[in-house]
PDB file of C-alpha atoms in Angstrom:
ATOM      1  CA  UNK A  21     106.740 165.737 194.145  1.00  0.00           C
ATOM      2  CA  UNK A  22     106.092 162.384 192.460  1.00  0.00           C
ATOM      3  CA  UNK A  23     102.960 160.585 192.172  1.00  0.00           C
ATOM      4  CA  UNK A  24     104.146 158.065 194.780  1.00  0.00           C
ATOM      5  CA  UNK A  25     105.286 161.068 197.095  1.00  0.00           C
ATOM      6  CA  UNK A  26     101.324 162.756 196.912  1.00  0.00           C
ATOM      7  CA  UNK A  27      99.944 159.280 197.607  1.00  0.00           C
ATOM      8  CA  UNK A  28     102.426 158.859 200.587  1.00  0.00           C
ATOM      9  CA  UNK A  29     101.476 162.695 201.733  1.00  0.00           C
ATOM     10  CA  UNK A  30      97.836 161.727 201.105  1.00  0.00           C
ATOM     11  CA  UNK A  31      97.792 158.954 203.411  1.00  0.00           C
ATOM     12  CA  UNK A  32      99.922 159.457 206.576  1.00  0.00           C
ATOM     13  CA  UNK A  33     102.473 156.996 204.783  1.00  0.00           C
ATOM     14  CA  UNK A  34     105.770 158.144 205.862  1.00  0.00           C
ATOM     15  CA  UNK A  35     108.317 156.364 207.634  1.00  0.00           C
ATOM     16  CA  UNK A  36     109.160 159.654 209.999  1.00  0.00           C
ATOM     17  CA  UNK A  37     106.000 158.520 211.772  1.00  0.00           C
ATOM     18  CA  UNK A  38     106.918 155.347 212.775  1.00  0.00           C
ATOM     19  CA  UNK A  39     105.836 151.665 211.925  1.00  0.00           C
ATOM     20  CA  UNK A  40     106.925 149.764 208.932  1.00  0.00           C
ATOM     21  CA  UNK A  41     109.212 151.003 206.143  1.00  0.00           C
ATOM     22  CA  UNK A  42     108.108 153.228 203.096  1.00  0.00           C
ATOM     23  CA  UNK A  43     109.055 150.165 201.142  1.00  0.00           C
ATOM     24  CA  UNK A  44     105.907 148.252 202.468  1.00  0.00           C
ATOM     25  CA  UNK A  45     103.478 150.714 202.348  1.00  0.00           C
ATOM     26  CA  UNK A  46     104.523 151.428 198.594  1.00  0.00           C
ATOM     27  CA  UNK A  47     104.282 147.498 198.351  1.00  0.00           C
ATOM     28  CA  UNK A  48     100.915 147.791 199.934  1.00  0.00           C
ATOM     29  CA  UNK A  49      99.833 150.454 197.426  1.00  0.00           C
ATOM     30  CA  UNK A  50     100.983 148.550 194.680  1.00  0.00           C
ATOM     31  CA  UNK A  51      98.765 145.692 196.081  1.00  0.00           C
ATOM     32  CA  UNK A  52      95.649 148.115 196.196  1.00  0.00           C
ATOM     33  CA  UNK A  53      96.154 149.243 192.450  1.00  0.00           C
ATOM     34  CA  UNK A  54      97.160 145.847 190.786  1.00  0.00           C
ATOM     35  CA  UNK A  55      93.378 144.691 190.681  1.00  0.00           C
ATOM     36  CA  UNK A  56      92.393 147.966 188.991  1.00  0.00           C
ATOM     37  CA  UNK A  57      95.150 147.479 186.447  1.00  0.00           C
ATOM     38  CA  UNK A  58      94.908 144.017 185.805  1.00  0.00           C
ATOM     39  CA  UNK A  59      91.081 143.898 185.807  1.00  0.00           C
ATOM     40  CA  UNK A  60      91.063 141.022 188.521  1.00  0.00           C
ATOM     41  CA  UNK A  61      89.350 140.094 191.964  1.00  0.00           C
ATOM     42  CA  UNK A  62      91.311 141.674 194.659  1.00  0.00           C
ATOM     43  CA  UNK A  63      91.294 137.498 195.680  1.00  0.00           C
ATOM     44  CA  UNK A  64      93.400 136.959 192.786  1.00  0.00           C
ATOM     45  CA  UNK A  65      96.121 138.919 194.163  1.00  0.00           C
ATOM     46  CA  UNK A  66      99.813 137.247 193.282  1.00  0.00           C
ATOM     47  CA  UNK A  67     101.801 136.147 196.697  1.00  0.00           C
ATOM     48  CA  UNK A  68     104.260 138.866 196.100  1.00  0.00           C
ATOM     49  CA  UNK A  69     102.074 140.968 198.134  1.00  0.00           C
ATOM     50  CA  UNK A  70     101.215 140.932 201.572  1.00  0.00           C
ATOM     51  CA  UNK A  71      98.303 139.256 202.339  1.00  0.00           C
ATOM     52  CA  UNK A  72      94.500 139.928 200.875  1.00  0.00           C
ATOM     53  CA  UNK A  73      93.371 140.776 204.193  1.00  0.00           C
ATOM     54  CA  UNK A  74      96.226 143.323 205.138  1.00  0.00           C
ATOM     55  CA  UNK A  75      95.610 145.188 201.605  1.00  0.00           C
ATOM     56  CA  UNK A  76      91.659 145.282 201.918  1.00  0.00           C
ATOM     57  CA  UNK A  77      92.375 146.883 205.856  1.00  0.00           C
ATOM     58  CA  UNK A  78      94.523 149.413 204.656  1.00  0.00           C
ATOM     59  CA  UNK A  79      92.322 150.242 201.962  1.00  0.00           C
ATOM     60  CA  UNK A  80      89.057 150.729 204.229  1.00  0.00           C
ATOM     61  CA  UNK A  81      91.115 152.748 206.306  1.00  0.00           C
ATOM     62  CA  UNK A  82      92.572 155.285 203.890  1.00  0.00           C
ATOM     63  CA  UNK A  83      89.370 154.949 202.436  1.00  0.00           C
ATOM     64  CA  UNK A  84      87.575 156.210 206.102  1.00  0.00           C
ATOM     65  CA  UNK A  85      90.528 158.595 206.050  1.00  0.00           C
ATOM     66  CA  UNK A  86      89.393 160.295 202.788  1.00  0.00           C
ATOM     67  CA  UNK A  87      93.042 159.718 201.866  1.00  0.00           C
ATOM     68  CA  UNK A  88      91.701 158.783 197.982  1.00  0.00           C
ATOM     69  CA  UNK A  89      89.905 162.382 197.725  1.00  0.00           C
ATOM     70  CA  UNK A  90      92.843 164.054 199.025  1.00  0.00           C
ATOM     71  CA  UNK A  91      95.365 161.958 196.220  1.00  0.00           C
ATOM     72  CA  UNK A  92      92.997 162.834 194.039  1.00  0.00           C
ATOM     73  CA  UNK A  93      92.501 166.359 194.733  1.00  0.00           C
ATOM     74  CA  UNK A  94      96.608 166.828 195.075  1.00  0.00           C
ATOM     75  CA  UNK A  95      96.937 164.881 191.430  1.00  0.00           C
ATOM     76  CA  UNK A  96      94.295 167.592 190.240  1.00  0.00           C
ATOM     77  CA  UNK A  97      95.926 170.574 191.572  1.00  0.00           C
ATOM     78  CA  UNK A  98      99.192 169.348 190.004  1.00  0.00           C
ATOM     79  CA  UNK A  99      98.409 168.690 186.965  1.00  0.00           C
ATOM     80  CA  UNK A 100      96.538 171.760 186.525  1.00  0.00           C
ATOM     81  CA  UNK A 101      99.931 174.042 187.532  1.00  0.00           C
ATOM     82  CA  UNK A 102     101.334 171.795 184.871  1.00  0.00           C
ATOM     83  CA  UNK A 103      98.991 172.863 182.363  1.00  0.00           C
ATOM     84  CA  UNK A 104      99.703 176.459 183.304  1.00  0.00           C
ATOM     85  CA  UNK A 105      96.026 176.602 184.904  1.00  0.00           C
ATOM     86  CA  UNK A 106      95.062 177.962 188.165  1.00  0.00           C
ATOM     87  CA  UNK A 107      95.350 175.066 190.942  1.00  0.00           C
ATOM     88  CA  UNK A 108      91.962 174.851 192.064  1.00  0.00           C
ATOM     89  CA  UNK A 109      88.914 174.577 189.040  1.00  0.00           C
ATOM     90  CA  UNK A 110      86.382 177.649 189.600  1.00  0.00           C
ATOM     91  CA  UNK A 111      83.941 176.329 187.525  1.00  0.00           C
ATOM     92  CA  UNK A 112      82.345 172.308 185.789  1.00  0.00           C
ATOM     93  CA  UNK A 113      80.712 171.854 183.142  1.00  0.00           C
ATOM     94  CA  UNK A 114      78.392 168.502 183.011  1.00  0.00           C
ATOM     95  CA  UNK A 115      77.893 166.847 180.048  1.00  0.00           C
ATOM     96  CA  UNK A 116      74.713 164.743 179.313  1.00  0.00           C
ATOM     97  CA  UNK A 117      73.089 162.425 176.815  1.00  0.00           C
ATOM     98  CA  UNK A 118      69.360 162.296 175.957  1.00  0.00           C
ATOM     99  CA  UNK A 119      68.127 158.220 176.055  1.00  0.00           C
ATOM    100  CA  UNK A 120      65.309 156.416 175.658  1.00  0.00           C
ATOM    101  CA  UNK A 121      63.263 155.580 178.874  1.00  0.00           C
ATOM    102  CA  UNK A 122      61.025 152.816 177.500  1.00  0.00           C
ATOM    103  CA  UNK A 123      58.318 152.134 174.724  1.00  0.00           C
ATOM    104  CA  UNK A 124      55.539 153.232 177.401  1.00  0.00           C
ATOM    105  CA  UNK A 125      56.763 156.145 178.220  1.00  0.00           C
ATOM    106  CA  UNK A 126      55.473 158.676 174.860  1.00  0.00           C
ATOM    107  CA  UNK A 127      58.049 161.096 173.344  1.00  0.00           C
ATOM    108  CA  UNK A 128      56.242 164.299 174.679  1.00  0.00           C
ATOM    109  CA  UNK A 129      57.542 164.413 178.357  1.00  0.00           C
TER     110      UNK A 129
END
């Protein structure tokens, strides 16, 4: 299953439920990553998208939805059979880095 496929599974987005076209919601997905990609203001959107207000509505909702953990979780899993791993991660490790709180605090605590 592609990447597109997961996010469409993820989200409700098929077109055997009805509605608009797959075309459109990919178009709309599309419209929800450019700003990420292209480091801009969801504002700044190009017209070749629908319109600001129909992106940021679908976004909240999938968002309400918890449709982004479940890509996410579905992009995990896959990659990890990929890598010849088990699916699901039975352990984490954290990793973390010592800094300096201020010159008031002392060194000792």
């Amino acid at each position: 299953m592609g990447a597109a496929r997961t996010a469409a599974a993820a989200t409700g987005a098929t077109a055997a439920h009805g509605g608009r076209p797959e075309k459109w919601r990919r178009l709309v997905r599309d419209a929800i990553f450019y700003p990420c990609r292209g480091g801009i203001a969801l504002a700044q959107l190009p017209h070749d998208f629908t319109t600001v207000k129909t992106v940021y509505d679908i976004y909240r909702r999938w968002t309400k939805a918890v449709a982004w953990q479940r890509i996410h979780y579905a992009l995990r899993d896959r990659a990890r059979v990929r890598a010849e791993r088990d699916a699901r991660p039975s352990a984490a490790a954290i990793d973390s880095q010592t800094l300096r709180g201020a010159d008031t605090i002392s060194a000792t605590h």
